[in-house]
Coordinates of N, CA and C and ligand atoms in Angstrom, one line a residue:
M1231 N 0.9 -1.2 0.0 CA 0.0 0.0 0.0 C 0.9 1.3 0.0
C1232 N 0.5 2.3 -0.7 CA 1.4 3.5 -0.8 C 1.2 4.3 0.5
I1233 N 2.2 5.2 0.6 CA 2.3 6.0 1.9 C 1.0 6.8 2.1
F1234 N 0.4 7.4 1.0 CA -0.8 8.2 1.3 C -2.0 7.3 1.5
C1235 N -2.0 6.1 0.9 CA -3.1 5.2 1.3 C -3.0 4.8 2.8
N1236 N -1.8 4.6 3.2 CA -1.5 4.3 4.6 C -2.0 5.4 5.5
I1237 N -1.7 6.7 5.1 CA -2.1 7.8 5.9 C -3.7 7.9 5.9
I1238 N -4.3 7.7 4.8 CA -5.8 7.7 4.7 C -6.4 6.6 5.6
E1239 N -5.7 5.5 5.7 CA -6.2 4.4 6.5 C -5.9 4.6 8.0
G1240 N -5.1 5.6 8.3 CA -4.7 5.9 9.7 C -3.5 5.0 10.2
E1241 N -2.9 4.3 9.2 CA -1.8 3.4 9.6 C -0.5 4.2 9.9
I1242 N -0.4 5.4 9.2 CA 0.7 6.3 9.4 C 0.1 7.6 9.9
P1243 N 0.7 8.1 11.0 CA 0.1 9.4 11.6 C 0.3 10.6 10.6
S1244 N -0.6 11.5 10.7 CA -0.5 12.7 9.9 C -1.2 13.8 10.6
E1245 N -0.9 15.1 10.3 CA -1.6 16.2 10.8 C -2.8 16.6 9.9
K1246 N -3.9 16.0 10.2 CA -5.1 16.2 9.3 C -5.8 17.5 9.6
V1247 N -6.1 18.3 8.6 CA -6.8 19.5 8.9 C -8.2 19.5 8.3
Y1248 N -8.5 18.5 7.4 CA -9.8 18.4 6.8 C -10.0 17.0 6.3
E1249 N -11.2 16.5 6.4 CA -11.6 15.2 5.8 C -13.0 15.2 5.4
D1250 N -13.3 14.6 4.3 CA -14.7 14.3 3.9 C -14.7 12.9 3.2
E1251 N -15.8 12.5 2.6 CA -15.9 11.2 2.0 C -15.0 11.0 0.8
T1252 N -14.5 12.1 0.2 CA -13.7 11.9 -1.0 C -12.2 12.2 -0.8
C1253 N -11.9 13.0 0.2 CA -10.5 13.4 0.3 C -10.1 13.7 1.8
I1254 N -8.8 13.8 1.9 CA -8.2 14.4 3.2 C -7.3 15.6 2.8
I1255 N -7.1 16.5 3.8 CA -6.1 17.5 3.7 C -5.2 17.4 4.9
I1256 N -3.9 17.2 4.6 CA -2.9 17.1 5.7 C -1.8 18.1 5.6
K1257 N -1.1 18.3 6.6 CA 0.1 19.2 6.6 C 1.2 18.5 5.9
D1258 N 1.9 19.1 5.0 CA 3.1 18.5 4.4 C 4.2 18.4 5.4
I1259 N 4.9 17.2 5.4 CA 5.9 17.0 6.4 C 7.2 17.8 6.2
E1260 N 7.4 18.3 5.0 CA 8.5 19.2 4.7 C 8.0 20.4 4.0
P1261 N 7.4 21.3 4.8 CA 6.8 22.5 4.2 C 7.8 23.5 3.5
I1262 N 7.4 24.0 2.3 CA 8.2 24.9 1.6 C 7.6 26.3 1.7
A1263 N 6.5 26.5 2.4 CA 5.8 27.8 2.6 C 5.2 27.7 4.0
P1264 N 4.9 28.9 4.6 CA 4.3 28.9 5.9 C 3.1 28.0 6.0
I1265 N 2.3 28.0 5.0 CA 1.2 27.0 4.9 C 1.5 26.1 3.7
H1266 N 1.6 24.8 4.0 CA 1.9 23.8 2.9 C 1.0 22.6 3.2
L1267 N -0.1 22.4 2.5 CA -1.0 21.3 2.7 C -1.0 20.4 1.5
L1268 N -1.5 19.2 1.8 CA -1.7 18.3 0.7 C -3.1 17.8 0.7
M1269 N -3.8 18.0 -0.5 CA -5.2 17.5 -0.6 C -5.1 16.2 -1.4
I1270 N -5.5 15.2 -0.7 CA -5.3 13.8 -1.3 C -6.6 13.1 -1.5
P1271 N -7.0 12.7 -2.7 CA -8.2 11.9 -2.9 C -8.1 10.6 -2.2
K1272 N -9.1 10.1 -1.7 CA -9.1 8.8 -0.9 C -8.9 7.6 -1.9
K1273 N -9.3 7.8 -3.2 CA -9.1 6.7 -4.2 C -7.7 6.8 -4.7
H1274 N -7.0 5.7 -4.7 CA -5.6 5.7 -5.2 C -5.5 5.7 -6.7
Y1275 N -4.9 6.7 -7.3 CA -4.4 6.6 -8.7 C -3.2 7.6 -8.7
A1276 N -2.3 7.2 -9.6 CA -1.0 7.9 -9.5 C -1.0 9.3 -10.1
R1277 N -1.6 9.4 -11.3 CA -1.5 10.7 -12.0 C -2.8 11.0 -12.7
L1278 N -2.9 12.2 -13.2 CA -4.1 12.7 -13.9 C -4.5 11.7 -15.0
E1279 N -3.6 11.2 -15.8 CA -3.9 10.3 -16.9 C -4.5 9.0 -16.4
D1280 N -4.3 8.7 -15.2 CA -4.8 7.4 -14.6 C -6.2 7.6 -14.0
A1281 N -6.7 8.8 -13.9 CA -8.0 9.1 -13.3 C -9.1 8.7 -14.3
S1282 N -10.1 8.0 -13.8 CA -11.3 7.8 -14.5 C -12.1 9.1 -14.7
V1283 N -13.1 9.1 -15.5 CA -14.0 10.3 -15.6 C -14.6 10.7 -14.3
S1284 N -15.1 9.7 -13.5 CA -15.7 10.0 -12.2 C -14.6 10.5 -11.2
E1285 N -13.4 10.0 -11.3 CA -12.4 10.5 -10.4 C -12.0 11.9 -10.8
A1286 N -11.9 12.2 -12.1 CA -11.6 13.6 -12.6 C -12.7 14.5 -12.1
M1287 N -13.9 14.1 -12.1 CA -15.0 14.9 -11.6 C -14.9 15.2 -10.1
E1288 N -14.5 14.1 -9.4 CA -14.3 14.2 -8.0 C -13.2 15.3 -7.7
L1289 N -12.2 15.3 -8.5 CA -11.1 16.3 -8.4 C -11.6 17.7 -8.5
S1290 N -12.5 17.9 -9.4 CA -13.1 19.3 -9.6 C -14.0 19.6 -8.3
F1291 N -14.7 18.6 -7.8 CA -15.4 18.9 -6.6 C -14.5 19.2 -5.4
M1292 N -13.3 18.5 -5.4 CA -12.3 18.8 -4.3 C -11.9 20.3 -4.4
L1293 N -11.6 20.7 -5.6 CA -11.2 22.1 -5.8 C -12.3 23.1 -5.4
N1294 N -13.5 22.8 -5.7 CA -14.6 23.6 -5.2 C -14.7 23.6 -3.7
K1295 N -14.5 22.5 -3.1 CA -14.5 22.4 -1.6 C -13.4 23.2 -1.0
L1296 N -12.2 23.1 -1.6 CA -11.1 23.9 -1.2 C -11.4 25.4 -1.2
A1297 N -12.0 25.9 -2.3 CA -12.4 27.3 -2.4 C -13.4 27.7 -1.3
Q1298 N -14.2 26.7 -0.9 CA -15.2 27.0 0.2 C -14.6 27.1 1.6
I1299 N -13.5 26.3 1.8 CA -12.9 26.2 3.2 C -11.6 27.0 3.3
K1300 N -11.2 27.7 2.3 CA -9.9 28.4 2.3 C -9.7 29.2 3.5
D1301 N -10.7 30.0 3.9 CA -10.5 30.9 5.1 C -10.2 30.0 6.4
D1302 N -10.8 28.9 6.5 CA -10.6 28.0 7.7 C -9.2 27.5 7.7
L1303 N -8.6 27.4 6.5 CA -7.2 26.9 6.4 C -6.2 28.0 6.5
G1304 N -6.6 29.2 6.7 CA -5.7 30.4 6.8 C -5.2 31.0 5.5
L1305 N -6.1 30.7 4.4 CA -5.7 31.0 3.1 C -6.5 32.2 2.5
Q1306 N -7.0 33.1 3.4 CA -7.9 34.1 3.0 C -7.2 35.1 2.1
N1307 N -5.8 35.2 2.1 CA -5.1 36.2 1.3 C -4.7 35.6 -0.1
G1308 N -5.1 34.3 -0.3 CA -4.8 33.6 -1.5 C -3.9 32.4 -1.3
Y1309 N -3.7 31.7 -2.4 CA -2.9 30.4 -2.3 C -2.6 30.0 -3.7
R1310 N -1.7 29.0 -3.7 CA -1.3 28.4 -5.0 C -1.6 26.9 -4.9
I1311 N -2.1 26.3 -6.0 CA -2.2 24.8 -6.0 C -1.3 24.3 -7.1
V1312 N -0.7 23.2 -6.8 CA 0.3 22.5 -7.7 C 0.1 21.0 -7.7
I1313 N 0.1 20.5 -8.8 CA 0.1 19.0 -9.0 C 1.3 18.6 -9.7
N1314 N 2.3 18.0 -9.0 CA 3.5 17.4 -9.7 C 3.1 16.1 -10.4
Q1315 N 3.6 16.0 -11.6 CA 3.2 14.9 -12.5 C 4.5 14.2 -13.0
G1316 N 4.7 13.0 -12.6 CA 5.8 12.2 -13.2 C 7.2 12.7 -12.8
K1317 N 8.2 12.1 -13.5 CA 9.6 12.4 -13.1 C 10.0 13.9 -13.4
D1318 N 9.7 14.4 -14.5 CA 10.1 15.8 -14.8 C 9.3 16.7 -14.0
G1319 N 8.1 16.4 -13.6 CA 7.3 17.2 -12.7 C 7.7 17.2 -11.3
G1320 N 8.6 16.3 -10.9 CA 9.1 16.2 -9.5 C 8.2 15.5 -8.6
Q1321 N 7.4 14.6 -9.2 CA 6.5 13.8 -8.3 C 7.3 12.7 -7.6
T1322 N 7.1 12.7 -6.3 CA 7.8 11.6 -5.5 C 6.9 10.6 -4.9
V1323 N 5.6 11.0 -4.7 CA 4.6 10.0 -4.2 C 3.6 9.7 -5.3
E1324 N 3.5 8.4 -5.7 CA 2.7 8.0 -6.8 C 1.3 7.8 -6.4
H1325 N 0.7 8.8 -5.7 CA -0.7 8.8 -5.4 C -1.1 10.3 -5.6
L1326 N -1.9 10.6 -6.6 CA -2.2 12.0 -7.0 C -2.5 12.8 -5.7
H1327 N -1.9 14.0 -5.7 CA -2.2 14.9 -4.6 C -2.0 16.3 -5.1
I1328 N -2.7 17.2 -4.4 CA -2.7 18.7 -4.8 C -1.9 19.4 -3.6
H1329 N -0.8 20.0 -4.0 CA -0.1 20.8 -3.0 C -0.9 22.1 -2.9
I1330 N -1.1 22.6 -1.7 CA -1.7 23.9 -1.4 C -0.7 24.8 -0.7
L1331 N -0.3 25.9 -1.3 CA 0.8 26.7 -0.7 C 0.2 28.1 -0.4
G1332 N 0.7 28.6 0.7 CA 0.2 30.0 1.1 C 0.9 30.5 2.4
G1333 N 0.3 31.5 2.9 CA 0.7 32.0 4.2 C 1.7 33.2 4.0
R1334 N 2.1 33.4 2.8 CA 2.9 34.6 2.5 C 2.9 34.8 1.0
P1335 N 3.2 36.0 0.5 CA 3.3 36.2 -0.9 C 4.3 35.3 -1.5
L1336 N 3.9 34.5 -2.5 CA 4.8 33.5 -3.1 C 5.5 34.1 -4.4
S1337 N 6.8 33.9 -4.6 CA 7.4 34.1 -5.9 C 7.0 33.0 -6.8
W1338 N 7.3 33.1 -8.1 CA 7.0 32.0 -9.0 C 7.7 30.8 -8.6
Q1339 N 8.9 30.9 -8.0 CA 9.7 29.7 -7.6 C 9.2 29.1 -6.3
A1340 N 8.2 29.7 -5.7 CA 7.6 29.3 -4.4 C 8.6 29.6 -3.3
Ligands
LIG1199 P1 5.4 15.2 -4.7 O1 6.9 15.4 -4.7 O2 4.6 16.2 -5.5 O3 5.1 13.8 -5.0 O4 5.0 15.5 -3.2 C1 5.1 14.6 -2.2 C2 5.0 15.4 -0.9 O5 4.6 14.5 0.2 C3 6.3 16.1 -0.5 O6 6.1 17.5 -0.4 C4 6.6 15.5 0.9 O7 7.2 16.4 1.8 C5 5.2 15.0 1.3 N1 5.2 13.9 2.2 C6 5.9 12.7 2.1 N2 5.6 11.9 3.1 C7 4.8 12.5 3.9 C8 4.1 12.2 5.2 N3 4.3 11.1 5.8 N4 3.3 13.2 5.7 C9 3.1 14.4 5.1 N5 3.7 14.7 3.9 C10 4.5 13.8 3.4
LIG1200 ZN1 -2.2 5.4 -2.5

């Protein structure tokens, strides 16, 4: 089982800040910004091209949920979302996840 599936199952501890039936949001263990969260779908698939149509629709619902709860996450001044894809994209965990960065004005390099 992959590390994020283990986190979702509660086998590996994490700092969870949000959970619903489709996803969790946890604090990244190696933050690169004052707020660095990971929004992780509960269904395991590695990359966007592996997502079924219903999983892709679920992703758009997740983004809509994020927009609704951003203030609760301390992101009222704005935020950046990033999805690293594959080797050149710098993806290290093969379970699709959305990085959420904020807490200060970000340069393009983050
Ligand atoms: P990526 O490089 O896009 O695949 O992102 C993987 C992210 O997962 C990195 O930012 C890691 O710091 C983060 N990460 C890895 N293991 C854990 C963990 N156990 N808890 C929280 N974040 C993690
Ligand atoms: Zn997984």
